Amino acid sequence: LFPQGQLLAKSWSSLFGGQSGAALRGPIYSFNGRNVLTDPLWPHQLAWHGSTPRGSHARQWDCQGWRSSGIAKGMATALGEGRLLSGHRHNCSTP
């Protein structure tokens, strides 16, 4: 049984608006019930989004069309960073 009704963020704008103090709250679970912030199966704890910090599509950095033999990079943010769309380029092959 998983806890429900936990506050993930104070508001929509605090989650996506790029406010530096907008830390995610509580655990984040994968579809198979693992807490991605503490489970060793998730070593990088990234949120892949392919967006600019303002929320528009980062066309060159979205991993679209990436293949396992490629060296493309996409925009992702470390979940503990507090700004979901702050984004840094990560190799698309990062698990």
Coordinates of C-alpha atoms in Angstrom, one line a residue:
L1 CA 0.0 0.0 0.0
F2 CA 1.4 3.4 -1.0
P3 CA 0.7 6.7 0.8
Q4 CA -1.7 8.9 -1.0
G5 CA -2.5 12.6 -0.7
Q6 CA 1.0 13.7 -0.1
L7 CA 1.9 17.2 -1.3
L8 CA 4.4 17.1 -4.2
A9 CA 4.8 20.9 -4.6
K10 CA 3.2 24.0 -3.2
S11 CA 1.7 25.1 -6.6
W12 CA 1.9 24.4 -10.3
S13 CA 4.1 27.5 -10.8
S14 CA 6.4 26.5 -8.0
L15 CA 6.9 23.1 -9.7
F16 CA 7.4 24.3 -13.3
G17 CA 8.0 28.0 -13.0
G18 CA 11.7 27.9 -12.3
Q19 CA 11.5 29.3 -8.8
S20 CA 14.8 28.3 -7.1
G21 CA 13.1 27.5 -3.8
A22 CA 10.5 25.1 -5.2
A23 CA 11.7 21.8 -3.8
L24 CA 9.8 18.6 -4.5
R25 CA 8.2 17.3 -1.4
G26 CA 7.7 13.6 -0.4
P27 CA 8.6 10.4 -2.2
I28 CA 8.2 9.9 -5.9
Y29 CA 7.2 6.4 -7.0
S30 CA 7.9 4.6 -10.2
F31 CA 5.1 2.6 -11.9
N32 CA 6.4 -0.6 -10.1
G33 CA 6.2 1.1 -6.7
R34 CA 9.9 1.9 -6.1
N35 CA 10.8 5.2 -4.5
V36 CA 13.0 6.8 -7.2
L37 CA 14.7 9.1 -4.7
T38 CA 16.1 6.3 -2.5
D39 CA 16.1 3.1 -4.6
P40 CA 19.5 2.0 -6.0
L41 CA 17.7 1.0 -9.2
W42 CA 17.5 4.7 -9.9
P43 CA 21.1 5.9 -9.6
H44 CA 20.7 9.3 -11.3
Q45 CA 17.2 10.3 -10.2
L46 CA 16.5 12.5 -13.3
A47 CA 13.3 13.9 -14.7
W48 CA 13.6 13.8 -18.5
H49 CA 11.6 16.6 -20.0
G50 CA 13.3 18.0 -23.2
S51 CA 12.2 21.5 -22.3
T52 CA 13.8 24.9 -21.8
P53 CA 13.7 26.4 -18.3
R54 CA 10.6 28.4 -19.5
G55 CA 8.8 25.3 -20.6
S56 CA 9.2 25.4 -24.3
H57 CA 10.4 22.5 -26.4
A58 CA 14.3 22.3 -26.5
R59 CA 14.3 20.9 -30.0
Q60 CA 18.0 20.1 -30.1
W61 CA 18.0 18.5 -26.6
D62 CA 14.9 16.2 -26.5
C63 CA 16.4 12.7 -27.3
Q64 CA 13.7 12.4 -30.0
G65 CA 14.9 9.8 -32.5
W66 CA 17.8 8.7 -30.3
R67 CA 19.0 5.2 -30.8
S68 CA 21.2 3.2 -28.4
S69 CA 24.2 3.6 -30.7
G70 CA 23.8 7.4 -30.7
I71 CA 25.6 10.0 -28.6
A72 CA 22.7 12.5 -28.5
K73 CA 22.0 14.6 -25.4
G74 CA 18.7 15.6 -23.9
M75 CA 17.4 18.0 -21.1
A76 CA 16.8 16.4 -17.7
T77 CA 16.8 17.7 -14.2
A78 CA 17.9 16.1 -11.0
L79 CA 14.8 15.5 -8.9
G80 CA 16.5 16.8 -5.7
E81 CA 17.5 20.1 -7.4
G82 CA 14.1 21.8 -6.7
R83 CA 13.5 23.3 -10.1
L84 CA 11.9 20.7 -12.4
L85 CA 12.6 22.5 -15.6
S86 CA 16.0 23.9 -14.8
G87 CA 17.5 21.3 -17.1
H88 CA 21.0 20.2 -17.9
R89 CA 22.1 18.2 -20.9
H90 CA 22.6 14.5 -20.2
N91 CA 23.5 11.8 -22.5
C92 CA 20.3 10.2 -23.8
S93 CA 21.7 6.7 -23.0
T94 CA 21.8 7.6 -19.2
P95 CA 19.4 5.1 -17.5

